[in-house]
Amino acid sequence: MNIGFLITARLKSTRLTKKILLPLNGYTVIERVIHRAKQVIDSQKIILCTSMVNQDYPLVETAVKNNIFYFNGHNDDVLLRLLNAAEFFGFDYFIGMTADNPLFSFYHALKIKDIINKDSSIDYVFTKQLPLGVNVYGINVKAIRTVCEFKKEIDTEIWGPLINRSEIFNIKELKIEKKYQRKNYRLTLDEINDYKLIKHIYDYFDNVKILDLLEVYKFLDGNPDIISINDKVNQRNLDKDIIQRINNYYRSNLSEILSIKSKIYNSA
């Protein structure tokens, strides 16, 4: 079983320019993501998946500097970029993370890796009870190939509704222990107030420390003024019309989709 770790990263953000290159106590946001990924898997299986746009070249330099590989793929179709990267590096499965989540749970990523190693029939395993920016997922490369064969969407930055389909794939949600749950915490990076909060966290700890999630919680639990910094930030979600269009497409073409899946899964 060849499992990789794919980090999706671009520098096209408009709400917070080049946010993943912002500093966090001696390292950039994207480097903090890479450091956490190295707690999950060997660095030679970590791939920074970016685009072919010149603007994103600093991310290639970051990958080289941090001794991981990079892949330049489709500018807008994130799913296709992930598929092409996974196939190029010969992965059967991969754990995935976006570069604006420098506090993702490597503890639960390790659990997901263990689940995949024990049960290769699972297509998509994920968490959703962790704070925003902390959740992780693992996915069968054949599942992504299946979706890319029939999907009509090109802008797939938010692709969950395309994959999380129990009528097609073997889906598993990893249940989260109570001590890791914080419904009111937002630990992702979209706007300046998100950055201020995350910077407070990293500035509090030694700059070479790989932050344990429970230590982060303890710090925030004791500093409610910090956790309130970004409580007015609105999370971007898929438009309801797009979700409805995707759902209608799946319902109308289910037999064809299952046929495509069967061919891909039964191929060598």
Coordinates of C-alpha atoms in Angstrom, one line a residue:
M1 CA 0.0 0.0 0.0
N2 CA 1.6 3.2 -1.2
I3 CA 0.2 6.2 0.8
G4 CA 1.3 9.8 0.2
F5 CA 0.5 13.1 1.7
L6 CA -0.6 15.8 -0.7
I7 CA -0.7 19.5 0.2
T8 CA -2.7 21.7 -2.1
A9 CA -1.3 25.3 -2.3
R10 CA -1.7 28.4 -4.4
L11 CA -0.9 32.1 -4.0
K12 CA -4.1 33.4 -5.5
S13 CA -5.9 34.4 -2.3
T14 CA -7.7 37.8 -2.6
R15 CA -8.9 38.1 1.0
L16 CA -5.4 37.8 2.4
T17 CA -2.7 38.2 -0.2
K18 CA -0.1 35.4 -0.3
K19 CA -1.4 34.2 3.1
I20 CA 0.5 30.9 3.2
L21 CA 3.8 32.8 3.0
L22 CA 3.0 34.9 6.1
P23 CA 5.4 34.3 9.0
L24 CA 4.5 32.2 12.0
N25 CA 7.3 32.5 14.6
G26 CA 10.3 31.9 12.3
Y27 CA 8.6 29.9 9.6
T28 CA 5.9 30.5 7.0
V29 CA 2.4 29.2 7.2
I30 CA 3.1 26.6 4.5
E31 CA 6.3 25.5 6.2
R32 CA 4.2 24.9 9.4
V33 CA 1.9 22.7 7.3
I34 CA 4.9 20.8 6.0
H35 CA 6.4 20.3 9.5
R36 CA 3.1 18.7 10.6
A37 CA 2.9 16.5 7.5
K38 CA 6.3 15.1 8.4
Q39 CA 4.8 13.8 11.7
V40 CA 2.6 11.6 9.6
I41 CA 4.7 10.2 6.8
D42 CA 8.2 10.2 5.4
S43 CA 9.2 13.5 3.7
Q44 CA 9.8 11.8 0.4
K45 CA 6.1 11.0 0.2
I46 CA 4.9 14.6 0.9
I47 CA 4.0 16.5 -2.3
L48 CA 3.2 20.2 -2.5
C49 CA 0.6 20.4 -5.3
T50 CA 0.5 23.8 -6.9
S51 CA -0.2 25.2 -10.3
M52 CA 1.8 26.0 -13.4
V53 CA 1.3 29.8 -12.9
N54 CA 4.5 31.8 -12.4
Q55 CA 2.9 33.5 -9.4
D56 CA 3.1 30.1 -7.5
Y57 CA 6.8 29.6 -8.1
P58 CA 7.8 30.6 -4.5
L59 CA 5.9 27.5 -3.4
V60 CA 8.2 25.3 -5.6
E61 CA 11.1 26.9 -3.8
T62 CA 9.5 26.2 -0.5
A63 CA 9.1 22.6 -1.3
V64 CA 12.8 22.2 -2.4
K65 CA 14.0 24.1 0.7
N66 CA 12.0 21.8 3.0
N67 CA 13.1 18.5 1.3
I68 CA 9.8 17.5 -0.1
F69 CA 8.6 17.0 -3.7
Y70 CA 6.3 19.3 -5.7
F71 CA 3.8 18.9 -8.5
N72 CA 2.7 21.6 -10.9
G73 CA -0.9 20.8 -12.0
H74 CA -4.1 22.3 -13.2
N75 CA -4.6 25.9 -12.1
D76 CA -8.3 25.6 -11.0
D77 CA -9.3 22.0 -11.0
V78 CA -8.0 20.9 -7.6
L79 CA -9.3 17.3 -8.0
L80 CA -7.5 16.8 -11.3
R81 CA -4.3 18.3 -9.8
L82 CA -4.5 15.9 -6.9
L83 CA -5.2 12.9 -9.2
N84 CA -2.4 13.8 -11.6
A85 CA 0.0 14.2 -8.7
A86 CA -1.0 11.0 -7.0
E87 CA -0.7 9.0 -10.2
F88 CA 2.7 10.6 -11.1
F89 CA 4.1 9.5 -7.7
G90 CA 2.4 6.1 -7.8
F91 CA 0.2 6.5 -4.7
D92 CA -2.7 4.2 -4.1
Y93 CA -4.1 6.4 -1.4
F94 CA -3.2 9.8 0.0
I95 CA -3.9 11.9 3.0
G96 CA -4.7 15.5 2.0
M97 CA -4.5 18.9 3.4
T98 CA -4.8 22.5 2.2
A99 CA -1.9 24.9 2.9
D100 CA -4.0 27.3 4.9
N101 CA -4.4 24.9 7.8
P102 CA -1.1 25.1 9.8
L103 CA -2.8 23.4 12.9
F104 CA -4.3 20.4 11.2
S105 CA -4.4 17.3 13.4
F106 CA -1.5 15.1 12.6
Y107 CA -2.7 12.8 15.4
H108 CA -5.9 12.0 13.5
A109 CA -4.0 11.9 10.2
L110 CA -2.0 9.1 11.6
K111 CA -5.2 7.3 12.6
I112 CA -6.5 7.7 9.1
K113 CA -3.3 6.3 7.7
D114 CA -3.7 3.3 10.0
I115 CA -7.3 2.8 8.9
I116 CA -6.3 2.8 5.3
N117 CA -3.5 0.3 5.9
K118 CA -5.9 -2.1 7.6
D119 CA -8.8 -1.8 5.2
S120 CA -8.1 -1.0 1.5
S121 CA -11.8 -1.2 0.7
I122 CA -12.4 2.3 2.1
D123 CA -12.6 5.0 -0.5
Y124 CA -12.9 8.1 1.6
V125 CA -12.2 8.4 5.3
F126 CA -12.5 11.8 7.0
T127 CA -13.1 13.8 10.2
K128 CA -15.7 16.5 10.7
Q129 CA -16.0 16.9 14.5
L130 CA -12.8 18.8 14.8
P131 CA -12.5 22.7 14.6
L132 CA -12.5 24.2 11.2
G133 CA -8.9 24.0 9.9
V134 CA -8.1 20.9 11.9
N135 CA -10.0 18.2 10.1
V136 CA -8.2 15.7 7.8
Y137 CA -9.1 13.1 5.2
G138 CA -7.7 10.1 3.3
I139 CA -8.8 9.0 -0.1
N140 CA -8.4 6.2 -2.6
V141 CA -6.8 7.5 -5.8
K142 CA -9.2 5.3 -7.8
A143 CA -12.1 7.3 -6.3
I144 CA -10.7 10.6 -7.5
R145 CA -10.1 9.1 -10.9
T146 CA -13.7 7.9 -11.0
V147 CA -15.0 11.4 -10.2
C148 CA -12.7 13.1 -12.7
E149 CA -14.1 10.8 -15.4
F150 CA -17.6 12.1 -15.1
K151 CA -17.7 15.4 -13.2
K152 CA -18.7 18.6 -15.0
E153 CA -17.2 21.0 -12.5
I154 CA -13.9 22.6 -13.3
D155 CA -13.4 24.9 -10.3
T156 CA -13.1 22.2 -7.6
E157 CA -11.4 24.1 -4.8
I158 CA -14.3 22.9 -2.6
W159 CA -14.8 19.3 -3.8
G160 CA -16.4 17.5 -0.8
P161 CA -19.8 17.0 -2.4
L162 CA -18.2 15.3 -5.4
I163 CA -16.5 12.6 -3.3
N164 CA -18.5 12.2 -0.1
R165 CA -21.2 10.0 -1.8
S166 CA -22.1 6.9 0.1
E167 CA -24.3 5.7 -2.9
I168 CA -21.1 5.3 -4.9
F169 CA -18.1 5.0 -2.6
N170 CA -17.2 3.2 0.7
I171 CA -17.2 6.1 3.1
K172 CA -16.0 6.2 6.7
E173 CA -16.2 9.0 9.2
L174 CA -13.6 8.8 12.0
K175 CA -15.3 9.5 15.3
I176 CA -13.5 12.1 17.4
E177 CA -12.8 11.9 21.1
K178 CA -14.6 14.6 23.2
K179 CA -11.3 16.1 24.3
Y180 CA -10.5 17.0 20.7
Q181 CA -13.8 18.6 19.9
R182 CA -14.2 22.4 20.0
K183 CA -17.3 23.6 18.0
N184 CA -16.6 27.3 18.4
Y185 CA -12.9 27.2 17.4
R186 CA -11.9 28.4 14.0
L187 CA -8.3 27.5 13.2
T188 CA -8.0 28.0 9.4
L189 CA -6.5 30.9 7.6
D190 CA -8.7 33.0 5.2
E191 CA -8.6 36.6 6.6
I192 CA -6.4 38.8 8.6
N193 CA -8.2 38.0 11.9
D194 CA -7.6 34.3 11.3
Y195 CA -3.9 35.1 10.9
K196 CA -3.8 37.2 14.1
L197 CA -5.3 34.3 16.1
I198 CA -3.0 31.7 14.7
K199 CA 0.0 34.0 15.1
H200 CA -0.8 34.4 18.8
I201 CA -0.7 30.6 19.1
Y202 CA 2.6 30.2 17.4
D203 CA 4.2 33.1 19.2
Y204 CA 3.3 31.6 22.6
F205 CA 5.2 28.4 22.0
D206 CA 8.8 27.7 21.2
N207 CA 9.3 28.2 17.5
V208 CA 10.8 24.8 16.9
K209 CA 8.0 22.9 18.6
I210 CA 5.5 20.9 16.6
L211 CA 2.3 22.0 18.4
D212 CA 0.2 19.3 19.9
L213 CA -3.5 20.1 19.4
L214 CA -4.4 19.6 23.0
E215 CA -1.7 22.1 24.1
V216 CA -3.2 24.6 21.6
Y217 CA -6.7 24.0 23.1
K218 CA -5.3 24.5 26.6
F219 CA -3.8 27.8 25.6
L220 CA -7.0 29.0 23.8
D221 CA -9.3 27.7 26.6
G222 CA -7.4 30.0 29.0
N223 CA -7.4 33.0 26.6
P224 CA -11.0 33.5 25.4
D225 CA -10.1 37.0 24.2
I226 CA -7.8 35.4 21.6
I227 CA -10.3 32.8 20.4
S228 CA -12.8 35.6 19.8
I229 CA -10.4 37.5 17.4
N230 CA -11.9 35.7 14.3
D231 CA -15.4 34.8 15.5
K232 CA -16.9 37.2 12.9
V233 CA -15.1 35.7 9.9
N234 CA -17.5 34.1 7.5
Q235 CA -16.5 30.7 6.1
R236 CA -16.8 30.3 2.3
N237 CA -19.0 27.4 1.3
L238 CA -20.3 26.1 -2.0
D239 CA -23.3 27.9 -3.3
K240 CA -26.5 26.0 -2.6
D241 CA -27.3 26.1 -6.4
I242 CA -24.0 24.3 -7.2
I243 CA -24.7 21.7 -4.5
Q244 CA -28.1 21.1 -5.9
R245 CA -26.8 20.9 -9.5
I246 CA -24.2 18.3 -8.3
N247 CA -26.9 16.3 -6.5
N248 CA -29.2 16.3 -9.5
Y249 CA -26.3 15.2 -11.8
Y250 CA -25.5 12.2 -9.5
R251 CA -29.2 11.2 -9.3
S252 CA -29.7 11.4 -13.1
N253 CA -26.5 9.6 -14.0
L254 CA -26.0 7.1 -11.1
S255 CA -25.9 4.0 -13.3
E256 CA -23.4 5.4 -15.7
I257 CA -21.2 6.6 -12.8
L258 CA -21.3 3.2 -11.1
S259 CA -20.3 1.7 -14.5
I260 CA -17.3 4.0 -14.8
K261 CA -16.3 3.2 -11.2
S262 CA -16.5 -0.5 -11.9
K263 CA -14.2 -0.3 -14.9
I264 CA -11.6 1.8 -13.0
Y265 CA -11.6 -0.3 -9.9
N266 CA -11.4 -3.5 -11.8
S267 CA -8.5 -2.3 -14.0
A268 CA -5.0 -3.3 -13.2

